[in-house]
mmCIF file of C-alpha atoms and ligand atoms in Angstrom:
data_model
loop_
_atom_site.group_PDB
_atom_site.id
_atom_site.type_symbol
_atom_site.label_atom_id
_atom_site.label_comp_id
_atom_site.label_asym_id
_atom_site.label_seq_id
_atom_site.Cartn_x
_atom_site.Cartn_y
_atom_site.Cartn_z
ATOM 1 C CA UNK A 11 -0.437 -0.150 -0.120
ATOM 2 C CA UNK A 12 1.812 3.119 -1.232
ATOM 3 C CA UNK A 13 0.098 5.828 1.202
ATOM 4 C CA UNK A 14 1.400 2.901 3.998
ATOM 5 C CA UNK A 15 4.946 2.774 2.744
ATOM 6 C CA UNK A 16 5.147 6.522 2.815
ATOM 7 C CA UNK A 17 3.891 7.023 6.106
ATOM 8 C CA UNK A 18 6.143 4.397 7.394
ATOM 9 C CA UNK A 19 9.003 6.138 5.834
ATOM 10 C CA UNK A 20 7.861 9.664 6.787
ATOM 11 C CA UNK A 21 6.450 9.233 10.406
ATOM 12 C CA UNK A 22 7.365 5.972 11.635
ATOM 13 C CA UNK A 23 10.898 4.554 10.585
ATOM 14 C CA UNK A 24 11.397 2.378 13.037
ATOM 15 C CA UNK A 25 8.098 0.450 12.245
ATOM 16 C CA UNK A 26 8.325 -0.046 8.722
ATOM 17 C CA UNK A 27 8.273 -3.893 8.785
ATOM 18 C CA UNK A 28 5.207 -3.700 11.112
ATOM 19 C CA UNK A 29 3.520 -1.559 8.468
ATOM 20 C CA UNK A 30 4.094 -4.255 6.056
ATOM 21 C CA UNK A 31 2.489 -6.918 7.858
ATOM 22 C CA UNK A 32 -0.127 -5.173 8.882
ATOM 23 C CA UNK A 33 -1.091 -3.143 5.761
ATOM 24 C CA UNK A 34 -1.439 -6.594 4.065
ATOM 25 C CA UNK A 35 -3.756 -8.016 6.755
ATOM 26 C CA UNK A 36 -5.559 -5.049 7.771
ATOM 27 C CA UNK A 37 -7.596 -7.354 10.106
ATOM 28 C CA UNK A 38 -8.822 -5.034 13.178
ATOM 29 C CA UNK A 39 -10.832 -2.173 12.826
ATOM 30 C CA UNK A 40 -9.570 0.849 14.642
ATOM 31 C CA UNK A 41 -11.989 4.080 14.332
ATOM 32 C CA UNK A 42 -9.551 7.090 15.297
ATOM 33 C CA UNK A 43 -11.261 10.437 16.337
ATOM 34 C CA UNK A 44 -9.418 13.813 15.924
ATOM 35 C CA UNK A 45 -11.306 16.767 18.005
ATOM 36 C CA UNK A 46 -10.072 20.170 16.584
ATOM 37 C CA UNK A 47 -9.505 18.601 13.321
ATOM 38 C CA UNK A 48 -10.025 22.086 11.459
ATOM 39 C CA UNK A 49 -6.732 23.900 13.115
ATOM 40 C CA UNK A 50 -3.121 24.003 12.378
ATOM 41 C CA UNK A 51 -2.665 20.737 13.712
ATOM 42 C CA UNK A 52 -5.783 19.003 13.311
ATOM 43 C CA UNK A 53 -4.966 19.486 9.130
ATOM 44 C CA UNK A 54 -2.116 17.904 8.906
ATOM 45 C CA UNK A 55 -2.599 15.250 11.947
ATOM 46 C CA UNK A 56 -5.929 14.062 9.978
ATOM 47 C CA UNK A 57 -3.647 13.952 6.804
ATOM 48 C CA UNK A 58 -1.065 11.677 8.526
ATOM 49 C CA UNK A 59 -3.687 9.404 10.355
ATOM 50 C CA UNK A 60 -5.209 8.854 6.804
ATOM 51 C CA UNK A 61 -2.255 7.534 5.607
ATOM 52 C CA UNK A 62 -1.719 5.145 8.912
ATOM 53 C CA UNK A 63 -2.729 1.720 7.709
ATOM 54 C CA UNK A 64 -3.934 1.003 11.234
ATOM 55 C CA UNK A 65 -6.665 3.472 11.082
ATOM 56 C CA UNK A 66 -9.356 2.035 9.469
ATOM 57 C CA UNK A 67 -11.980 4.941 10.005
ATOM 58 C CA UNK A 68 -11.253 8.578 10.765
ATOM 59 C CA UNK A 69 -13.940 10.610 12.163
ATOM 60 C CA UNK A 70 -12.601 14.535 12.045
ATOM 61 C CA UNK A 71 -14.416 17.115 14.518
ATOM 62 C CA UNK A 72 -14.397 20.555 15.130
ATOM 63 C CA UNK A 73 -16.305 23.528 15.569
ATOM 64 C CA UNK A 74 -15.603 24.834 12.527
ATOM 65 C CA UNK A 75 -13.956 23.399 9.110
ATOM 66 C CA UNK A 76 -14.238 19.639 9.793
ATOM 67 C CA UNK A 77 -16.028 18.640 6.587
ATOM 68 C CA UNK A 78 -13.920 20.502 4.649
ATOM 69 C CA UNK A 79 -10.836 18.828 6.108
ATOM 70 C CA UNK A 80 -12.812 15.370 5.664
ATOM 71 C CA UNK A 81 -13.667 16.043 2.074
ATOM 72 C CA UNK A 82 -10.247 16.900 1.033
ATOM 73 C CA UNK A 83 -8.559 13.993 2.847
ATOM 74 C CA UNK A 84 -10.951 11.453 1.713
ATOM 75 C CA UNK A 85 -9.546 11.938 -1.444
ATOM 76 C CA UNK A 86 -6.151 10.039 -0.871
ATOM 77 C CA UNK A 87 -6.090 6.626 -2.605
ATOM 78 C CA UNK A 88 -6.011 4.593 0.907
ATOM 79 C CA UNK A 89 -9.266 2.628 2.103
ATOM 80 C CA UNK A 90 -10.875 3.657 5.051
ATOM 81 C CA UNK A 91 -13.974 6.106 6.112
ATOM 82 C CA UNK A 92 -13.501 9.538 6.541
ATOM 83 C CA UNK A 93 -16.141 11.724 8.009
ATOM 84 C CA UNK A 94 -16.289 15.376 9.111
ATOM 85 C CA UNK A 95 -18.618 16.465 12.002
ATOM 86 C CA UNK A 96 -19.618 19.891 12.576
ATOM 87 C CA UNK A 97 -20.256 21.161 16.176
ATOM 88 C CA UNK A 98 -23.873 19.776 16.310
ATOM 89 C CA UNK A 99 -22.416 16.395 16.158
ATOM 90 C CA UNK A 100 -19.897 15.645 18.680
ATOM 91 C CA UNK A 101 -21.570 12.495 19.566
ATOM 92 C CA UNK A 102 -21.799 10.837 16.336
ATOM 93 C CA UNK A 103 -17.915 11.965 16.029
ATOM 94 C CA UNK A 104 -16.990 9.826 18.904
ATOM 95 C CA UNK A 105 -19.427 6.931 18.594
ATOM 96 C CA UNK A 106 -17.200 3.831 18.545
ATOM 97 C CA UNK A 107 -14.098 5.663 18.501
ATOM 98 C CA UNK A 108 -11.475 3.758 20.555
ATOM 99 C CA UNK A 109 -8.643 6.473 19.632
ATOM 100 C CA UNK A 110 -9.614 10.112 20.518
ATOM 101 C CA UNK A 111 -6.978 12.538 19.824
ATOM 102 C CA UNK A 112 -7.513 16.253 21.258
ATOM 103 C CA UNK A 113 -5.834 19.096 19.346
ATOM 104 C CA UNK A 114 -8.483 21.407 20.299
ATOM 105 C CA UNK A 115 -8.060 24.966 21.508
ATOM 106 C CA UNK A 116 -6.314 28.105 20.927
ATOM 107 C CA UNK A 117 -2.320 28.344 20.565
ATOM 108 C CA UNK A 118 -0.229 30.803 21.783
ATOM 109 C CA UNK A 119 1.431 33.888 20.405
ATOM 110 C CA UNK A 120 4.588 35.942 21.424
ATOM 111 C CA UNK A 121 4.920 36.703 25.007
ATOM 112 C CA UNK A 122 2.671 34.245 26.203
ATOM 113 C CA UNK A 123 3.372 31.328 28.431
ATOM 114 C CA UNK A 124 1.213 27.577 28.023
ATOM 115 C CA UNK A 125 -0.243 28.694 31.131
ATOM 116 C CA UNK A 126 -1.834 31.645 29.672
ATOM 117 C CA UNK A 127 -4.290 29.254 27.402
ATOM 118 C CA UNK A 128 -5.335 28.081 30.536
ATOM 119 C CA UNK A 129 -8.594 30.199 30.723
ATOM 120 C CA UNK A 130 -9.743 29.525 27.276
ATOM 121 C CA UNK A 131 -8.353 25.750 26.657
ATOM 122 C CA UNK A 132 -9.473 24.702 29.990
ATOM 123 C CA UNK A 133 -13.329 24.401 29.396
ATOM 124 C CA UNK A 134 -12.791 23.443 25.758
ATOM 125 C CA UNK A 135 -11.133 20.202 26.828
ATOM 126 C CA UNK A 136 -13.404 19.643 29.753
ATOM 127 C CA UNK A 137 -16.436 19.765 27.411
ATOM 128 C CA UNK A 138 -15.021 17.806 25.038
ATOM 129 C CA UNK A 139 -13.916 14.881 27.743
ATOM 130 C CA UNK A 140 -17.730 15.225 29.324
ATOM 131 C CA UNK A 141 -18.718 14.240 25.964
ATOM 132 C CA UNK A 142 -16.388 11.242 25.478
ATOM 133 C CA UNK A 143 -17.403 10.298 29.075
ATOM 134 C CA UNK A 144 -20.851 9.777 28.000
ATOM 135 C CA UNK A 145 -20.716 8.479 24.321
ATOM 136 C CA UNK A 146 -17.086 6.799 24.169
ATOM 137 C CA UNK A 147 -16.184 6.265 27.712
ATOM 138 C CA UNK A 148 -13.632 3.015 26.856
ATOM 139 C CA UNK A 149 -11.532 5.219 24.103
ATOM 140 C CA UNK A 150 -7.991 5.952 24.747
ATOM 141 C CA UNK A 151 -7.553 9.605 24.686
ATOM 142 C CA UNK A 152 -4.401 11.535 23.658
ATOM 143 C CA UNK A 153 -4.361 15.446 24.659
ATOM 144 C CA UNK A 154 -2.189 17.523 22.796
ATOM 145 C CA UNK A 155 -4.374 20.724 23.965
ATOM 146 C CA UNK A 156 -2.041 23.552 26.038
ATOM 147 C CA UNK A 157 -1.175 23.715 28.531
ATOM 148 C CA UNK A 158 -1.029 20.135 28.735
ATOM 149 C CA UNK A 159 0.060 19.936 32.364
ATOM 150 C CA UNK A 160 -3.191 21.132 33.169
ATOM 151 C CA UNK A 161 -5.719 19.890 30.624
ATOM 152 C CA UNK A 162 -4.386 16.170 31.187
ATOM 153 C CA UNK A 163 -5.385 16.318 34.751
ATOM 154 C CA UNK A 164 -8.818 18.431 33.865
ATOM 155 C CA UNK A 165 -9.619 15.103 31.184
ATOM 156 C CA UNK A 166 -8.806 12.681 34.030
ATOM 157 C CA UNK A 167 -10.763 14.685 36.537
ATOM 158 C CA UNK A 168 -13.795 14.745 34.226
ATOM 159 C CA UNK A 169 -13.923 11.153 33.692
ATOM 160 C CA UNK A 170 -13.631 10.635 37.302
ATOM 161 C CA UNK A 171 -16.339 12.797 37.871
ATOM 162 C CA UNK A 172 -18.530 10.679 35.611
ATOM 163 C CA UNK A 173 -16.658 7.130 37.191
ATOM 164 C CA UNK A 174 -15.225 6.306 33.931
ATOM 165 C CA UNK A 175 -11.664 7.174 34.346
ATOM 166 C CA UNK A 176 -9.282 4.927 33.626
ATOM 167 C CA UNK A 177 -5.612 5.994 34.428
ATOM 168 C CA UNK A 178 -4.390 3.792 31.378
ATOM 169 C CA UNK A 179 -6.210 5.278 28.911
ATOM 170 C CA UNK A 180 -5.489 8.892 29.123
ATOM 171 C CA UNK A 181 -2.231 10.694 27.936
ATOM 172 C CA UNK A 182 -0.852 14.037 27.480
ATOM 173 C CA UNK A 183 1.238 13.759 23.848
ATOM 174 C CA UNK A 184 4.576 14.757 24.987
ATOM 175 C CA UNK A 185 6.447 13.604 21.839
ATOM 176 C CA UNK A 186 7.344 16.986 20.188
ATOM 177 C CA UNK A 187 10.025 17.542 23.202
ATOM 178 C CA UNK A 188 11.634 14.020 22.171
ATOM 179 C CA UNK A 189 11.499 14.715 18.895
ATOM 180 C CA UNK A 190 13.267 18.443 19.401
ATOM 181 C CA UNK A 191 15.425 16.693 21.746
ATOM 182 C CA UNK A 192 16.691 13.937 19.167
ATOM 183 C CA UNK A 193 16.891 16.726 16.750
ATOM 184 C CA UNK A 194 18.850 19.450 18.247
ATOM 185 C CA UNK A 195 21.170 16.655 19.640
ATOM 186 C CA UNK A 196 21.766 15.420 16.090
ATOM 187 C CA UNK A 197 22.859 19.024 15.127
ATOM 188 C CA UNK A 198 25.562 19.464 17.571
ATOM 189 C CA UNK A 199 26.775 15.506 17.187
ATOM 190 C CA UNK A 200 26.601 15.733 13.379
ATOM 191 C CA UNK A 201 24.851 12.337 13.867
ATOM 192 C CA UNK A 202 21.386 10.825 12.381
ATOM 193 C CA UNK A 203 18.908 11.906 15.004
ATOM 194 C CA UNK A 204 17.807 8.155 15.196
ATOM 195 C CA UNK A 205 21.151 7.794 16.876
ATOM 196 C CA UNK A 206 20.638 10.859 19.005
ATOM 197 C CA UNK A 207 17.488 9.752 21.137
ATOM 198 C CA UNK A 208 17.230 11.458 24.559
ATOM 199 C CA UNK A 209 14.603 10.424 27.209
ATOM 200 C CA UNK A 210 12.720 13.615 28.272
ATOM 201 C CA UNK A 211 10.890 13.378 31.470
ATOM 202 C CA UNK A 212 8.552 15.604 33.531
ATOM 203 C CA UNK A 213 5.872 17.981 32.040
ATOM 204 C CA UNK A 214 5.324 19.867 28.683
ATOM 205 C CA UNK A 215 6.329 23.357 29.352
ATOM 206 C CA UNK A 216 9.623 25.193 30.158
ATOM 207 C CA UNK A 217 11.229 24.094 33.157
ATOM 208 C CA UNK A 218 8.990 21.372 33.756
ATOM 209 C CA UNK A 219 10.382 19.318 30.316
ATOM 210 C CA UNK A 220 13.627 17.538 31.733
ATOM 211 C CA UNK A 221 15.836 15.994 29.009
ATOM 212 C CA UNK A 222 18.356 13.238 30.301
ATOM 213 C CA UNK A 223 21.007 13.859 28.345
ATOM 214 C CA UNK A 224 23.393 11.604 30.858
ATOM 215 C CA UNK A 225 21.179 8.542 28.960
ATOM 216 C CA UNK A 226 22.290 9.196 25.744
ATOM 217 C CA UNK A 227 25.375 7.881 24.747
ATOM 218 C CA UNK A 228 26.103 10.856 22.139
ATOM 219 C CA UNK A 229 25.393 13.595 24.629
ATOM 220 C CA UNK A 230 27.307 12.244 27.551
ATOM 221 C CA UNK A 231 30.403 14.394 26.710
ATOM 222 C CA UNK A 232 28.529 17.791 26.330
ATOM 223 C CA UNK A 233 29.220 19.881 29.167
ATOM 224 C CA UNK A 234 29.658 23.394 30.368
ATOM 225 C CA UNK A 235 27.987 26.061 28.251
ATOM 226 C CA UNK A 236 27.268 23.584 25.526
ATOM 227 C CA UNK A 237 25.084 21.737 27.879
ATOM 228 C CA UNK A 238 23.319 24.624 29.142
ATOM 229 C CA UNK A 239 22.269 26.050 25.710
ATOM 230 C CA UNK A 240 20.912 22.251 24.428
ATOM 231 C CA UNK A 241 18.815 22.002 27.628
ATOM 232 C CA UNK A 242 17.500 25.744 27.376
ATOM 233 C CA UNK A 243 16.780 25.017 23.718
ATOM 234 C CA UNK A 244 14.747 21.488 24.528
ATOM 235 C CA UNK A 245 13.120 23.134 27.175
ATOM 236 C CA UNK A 246 12.090 26.296 25.364
ATOM 237 C CA UNK A 247 11.941 24.728 21.685
ATOM 238 C CA UNK A 248 8.248 25.844 21.470
ATOM 239 C CA UNK A 249 8.934 29.541 21.561
ATOM 240 C CA UNK A 250 11.317 29.211 18.903
ATOM 241 C CA UNK A 251 8.228 28.528 16.828
ATOM 242 C CA UNK A 252 5.831 30.802 18.507
ATOM 243 C CA UNK A 253 8.703 33.613 17.737
ATOM 244 C CA UNK A 254 9.121 32.515 14.412
ATOM 245 C CA UNK A 255 5.495 32.510 13.035
ATOM 246 C CA UNK A 256 5.237 35.935 14.756
ATOM 247 C CA UNK A 257 1.548 35.933 16.337
ATOM 248 C CA UNK A 258 0.482 33.161 13.670
ATOM 249 C CA UNK A 259 0.472 30.524 16.441
ATOM 250 C CA UNK A 260 2.439 27.757 17.465
ATOM 251 C CA UNK A 261 4.198 24.623 16.499
ATOM 252 C CA UNK A 262 1.634 22.649 13.838
ATOM 253 C CA UNK A 263 3.411 20.587 11.390
ATOM 254 C CA UNK A 264 5.936 19.145 13.752
ATOM 255 C CA UNK A 265 3.221 18.765 16.326
ATOM 256 C CA UNK A 266 1.490 17.114 13.768
ATOM 257 C CA UNK A 267 4.145 14.571 12.813
ATOM 258 C CA UNK A 268 5.076 13.724 16.984
ATOM 259 C CA UNK A 269 1.132 13.323 17.116
ATOM 260 C CA UNK A 270 0.883 10.809 14.673
ATOM 261 C CA UNK A 271 3.877 8.817 15.770
ATOM 262 C CA UNK A 272 2.380 8.850 19.171
ATOM 263 C CA UNK A 273 -0.747 7.893 17.856
ATOM 264 C CA UNK A 274 0.742 4.934 15.616
ATOM 265 C CA UNK A 275 2.352 3.645 19.039
ATOM 266 C CA UNK A 276 -1.021 3.566 20.843
ATOM 267 C CA UNK A 277 -2.470 1.531 17.916
ATOM 268 C CA UNK A 278 0.602 -0.623 17.851
ATOM 269 C CA UNK A 279 -0.200 -1.151 21.797
ATOM 270 C CA UNK A 280 -3.802 -1.875 20.925
ATOM 271 C CA UNK A 281 -2.697 -4.438 18.538
ATOM 272 C CA UNK A 282 -0.843 -6.608 21.111
ATOM 273 C CA UNK A 283 2.608 -5.591 19.458
ATOM 274 C CA UNK A 284 5.248 -6.061 22.155
ATOM 275 C CA UNK A 285 7.836 -3.663 23.657
ATOM 276 C CA UNK A 286 6.168 -0.727 22.544
ATOM 277 C CA UNK A 287 7.616 2.000 24.637
ATOM 278 C CA UNK A 288 7.438 5.909 24.219
ATOM 279 C CA UNK A 289 7.136 8.845 26.595
ATOM 280 C CA UNK A 290 3.746 9.962 27.766
ATOM 281 C CA UNK A 291 2.339 12.469 30.464
ATOM 282 C CA UNK A 292 0.196 10.082 32.448
ATOM 283 C CA UNK A 293 -1.205 9.623 35.765
ATOM 284 C CA UNK A 294 2.028 8.322 37.578
ATOM 285 C CA UNK A 295 3.221 6.678 40.776
ATOM 286 C CA UNK A 296 6.724 8.153 40.352
ATOM 287 C CA UNK A 297 6.564 11.218 42.271
ATOM 288 C CA UNK A 298 3.090 10.898 43.454
ATOM 289 C CA UNK A 299 4.580 11.136 47.389
ATOM 290 C CA UNK A 300 5.704 14.759 46.385
ATOM 291 C CA UNK A 301 2.077 15.485 45.275
ATOM 292 C CA UNK A 302 2.850 15.200 41.492
ATOM 293 C CA UNK A 303 0.641 12.744 40.342
ATOM 294 C CA UNK A 304 0.983 13.081 36.725
ATOM 295 C CA UNK A 305 4.326 12.724 35.151
ATOM 296 C CA UNK A 306 5.760 12.031 31.935
ATOM 297 C CA UNK A 307 8.233 9.071 31.475
ATOM 298 C CA UNK A 308 8.403 6.435 29.147
ATOM 299 C CA UNK A 309 5.396 4.593 29.224
ATOM 300 C CA UNK A 310 4.965 0.594 27.936
ATOM 301 C CA UNK A 311 1.736 0.302 25.575
ATOM 302 C CA UNK A 312 -0.481 -2.569 25.503
ATOM 303 C CA UNK A 313 -4.253 -3.423 24.261
ATOM 304 C CA UNK A 314 -5.483 -1.629 27.492
ATOM 305 C CA UNK A 315 -3.094 1.602 27.070
ATOM 306 C CA UNK A 316 -0.609 2.160 29.556
ATOM 307 C CA UNK A 317 0.828 -1.507 30.866
ATOM 308 C CA UNK A 318 3.727 -0.258 32.680
ATOM 309 C CA UNK A 319 5.555 3.036 33.663
ATOM 310 C CA UNK A 320 9.247 3.147 33.756
ATOM 311 C CA UNK A 321 11.099 5.222 35.993
ATOM 312 C CA UNK A 322 13.214 7.871 35.320
ATOM 313 C CA UNK A 323 16.725 6.037 35.673
ATOM 314 C CA UNK A 324 20.135 7.417 36.834
ATOM 315 C CA UNK A 325 20.183 10.989 36.935
ATOM 316 C CA UNK A 326 23.459 13.112 36.575
ATOM 317 C CA UNK A 327 23.980 16.100 39.307
ATOM 318 C CA UNK A 328 22.576 18.338 36.933
ATOM 319 C CA UNK A 329 19.575 16.382 36.113
ATOM 320 C CA UNK A 330 18.563 15.808 39.824
ATOM 321 C CA UNK A 331 18.648 20.044 39.661
ATOM 322 C CA UNK A 332 16.558 20.089 36.880
ATOM 323 C CA UNK A 333 14.050 17.643 38.366
ATOM 324 C CA UNK A 334 13.894 19.613 41.554
ATOM 325 C CA UNK A 335 13.168 22.618 39.294
ATOM 326 C CA UNK A 336 10.390 21.049 37.367
ATOM 327 C CA UNK A 337 8.057 19.016 40.103
ATOM 328 C CA UNK A 338 7.006 22.370 42.067
ATOM 329 C CA UNK A 339 5.798 23.839 38.772
ATOM 330 C CA UNK A 340 4.259 20.830 37.581
ATOM 331 C CA UNK A 341 2.505 20.426 40.882
ATOM 332 C CA UNK A 342 0.794 24.011 40.621
ATOM 333 C CA UNK A 343 -0.165 23.123 37.042
ATOM 334 C CA UNK A 344 -1.830 19.788 38.008
ATOM 335 C CA UNK A 345 -3.335 21.249 40.878
ATOM 336 C CA UNK A 346 -4.917 24.121 38.789
ATOM 337 C CA UNK A 347 -6.282 21.796 36.381
ATOM 338 C CA UNK A 348 -7.648 19.778 39.153
ATOM 339 C CA UNK A 349 -9.284 22.969 41.016
ATOM 340 C CA UNK A 350 -11.114 23.934 37.554
ATOM 341 C CA UNK A 351 -12.713 20.518 37.562
ATOM 342 C CA UNK A 352 -13.550 20.282 41.184
ATOM 343 C CA UNK A 353 -15.164 24.126 41.470
ATOM 344 C CA UNK A 354 -17.424 23.385 38.268
HETATM 345 N N1 NAI B 759 1.397 18.887 22.963
HETATM 346 C C1 NAI B 759 1.950 19.825 22.144
HETATM 347 O O1 NAI B 759 3.412 19.668 22.222
HETATM 348 C C2 NAI B 759 1.614 21.153 21.291
HETATM 349 C C3 NAI B 759 0.408 21.425 21.476
HETATM 350 N N2 NAI B 759 -0.089 22.269 21.002
HETATM 351 C C4 NAI B 759 -1.845 23.111 21.659
HETATM 352 O O2 NAI B 759 -2.283 22.459 20.279
HETATM 353 C C5 NAI B 759 -3.739 23.350 20.525
HETATM 354 C C6 NAI B 759 -3.959 23.758 19.278
HETATM 355 O O3 NAI B 759 -3.165 24.270 18.312
HETATM 356 P P1 NAI B 759 -3.312 24.848 16.714
HETATM 357 O O4 NAI B 759 -4.082 23.586 15.920
HETATM 358 O O5 NAI B 759 -1.981 25.459 16.430
HETATM 359 O O6 NAI B 759 -4.301 25.764 16.963
HETATM 360 P P2 NAI B 759 -5.681 26.272 15.708
HETATM 361 O O7 NAI B 759 -6.275 27.509 16.537
HETATM 362 O O8 NAI B 759 -4.860 26.397 14.472
HETATM 363 O O9 NAI B 759 -6.613 25.334 15.661
HETATM 364 C C7 NAI B 759 -7.122 24.852 17.164
HETATM 365 C C8 NAI B 759 -8.719 24.185 16.490
HETATM 366 O O10 NAI B 759 -9.631 23.756 17.606
HETATM 367 C C9 NAI B 759 -10.952 24.238 17.339
HETATM 368 N N3 NAI B 759 -11.544 24.328 18.613
HETATM 369 C C10 NAI B 759 -11.891 25.611 19.175
HETATM 370 N N4 NAI B 759 -12.749 24.651 20.317
HETATM 371 C C11 NAI B 759 -13.286 23.693 20.073
HETATM 372 C C12 NAI B 759 -14.118 22.840 20.459
HETATM 373 N N5 NAI B 759 -14.743 23.296 21.691
HETATM 374 N N6 NAI B 759 -14.061 21.872 20.201
HETATM 375 C C13 NAI B 759 -13.346 21.349 18.938
HETATM 376 N N7 NAI B 759 -12.685 22.069 18.229
HETATM 377 C C14 NAI B 759 -12.271 23.286 18.631
HETATM 378 C C15 NAI B 759 -10.604 25.534 16.069
HETATM 379 O O11 NAI B 759 -11.953 25.537 15.591
HETATM 380 C C16 NAI B 759 -9.702 25.336 15.796
HETATM 381 O O12 NAI B 759 -9.623 24.765 14.686
HETATM 382 C C17 NAI B 759 -3.159 24.421 21.256
HETATM 383 O O13 NAI B 759 -3.683 24.773 22.676
HETATM 384 C C18 NAI B 759 -1.736 24.683 21.355
HETATM 385 O O14 NAI B 759 -1.071 25.126 22.442
HETATM 386 C C19 NAI B 759 0.202 22.975 19.957
HETATM 387 C C20 NAI B 759 1.758 22.497 19.685
HETATM 388 C C21 NAI B 759 2.314 21.382 20.481
HETATM 389 O O1 OAA B 760 5.045 26.018 21.896
HETATM 390 C C1 OAA B 760 3.403 26.344 21.977
HETATM 391 O O2 OAA B 760 2.763 26.701 22.751
HETATM 392 C C2 OAA B 760 3.005 24.852 21.797
HETATM 393 C C3 OAA B 760 4.044 23.762 22.377
HETATM 394 O O3 OAA B 760 3.306 23.094 23.416
HETATM 395 C C4 OAA B 760 5.139 23.178 21.710
HETATM 396 O O4 OAA B 760 5.225 23.865 20.442
HETATM 397 O O5 OAA B 760 5.830 22.586 22.345
#
């Protein structure tokens, strides 16, 4: 299947062999919904998901523009249904969806923090989560909307309120941080980004993003000013794009790429593939004793979502400091999200 091969090359190079196997058998049907499909992330993400041979049906929802995106994407020569849904048809869009990706909400402009988006995006995400709790409570929910450190706790608390929260199935998408870290490191080492993979833990904003360079063989020798510089670049990579777009939004294309890769990992887990390990911001016991009960670290994915949460591993003295700076901010962001749902 041509699109499957292109997708495998562009989005999931490590998974080419699995694509070949499954694109020919295509046994399992998986409906994937994108909420916010008309937006800067939603459109390219919908395109990439349409090219994923594990997606048999694509449901595109937005308060504006989704039918147009669906019509456009549906002309790609791969099998599988594509439907676009307008604001009045959220329940139909969600019906039967096994995986739901949420890039709905406003992006940053220069001078804003991700937390500045809270006032607008918190209620958008909460209302979408309420609908999911009612219509498709078994779905795996992948949250892209910022501030991720708060929107994921909002989704979890909303599902909890409805009595349907399963911590194995709610994910904050932090894979763009990992993509950036590999790319930025490769620019220093002149190696392929595939050989420059960096574990990134914590949350998804500024100092809550904690890159663990000491765990990457090709980054071990980076120290001093070069170390400070790359850490700052990974933590504030989003700002580079916000600044360059100069008021026209934040990362969309790289986010669509990272989101499609993460969705593919979730779909592989659902299909029972083994050793599907990828970072995600999930309900986590790792730092719960310090009041931080959501945390991004490597998680192992399976048919029920998160099967295992990996510890952060050995940290250098610098990384201990980065983690110490992360936890208080992350705690505040998480509590803000929980309080928003509690007071509603
Ligand atoms: N997790 C991450 O690493 C990243 C997260 N983001 C976040 O993703 C979000 C979306 O960014 P963009 O696509 O650039 O924004 P955008 O403004 O281009 O698109 C957002 C879309 O959401 C739609 N929308 C608004 N309210 C909705 C609702 N109630 N239901 C369904 N759709 C709704 C809008 O109509 C719009 O089409 C932002 O919050 C941004 O900060 C962006 C980049 C990376
Ligand atoms: O910077 C932003 O606002 C969007 C985002 O989360 C990112 O690019 O990492």
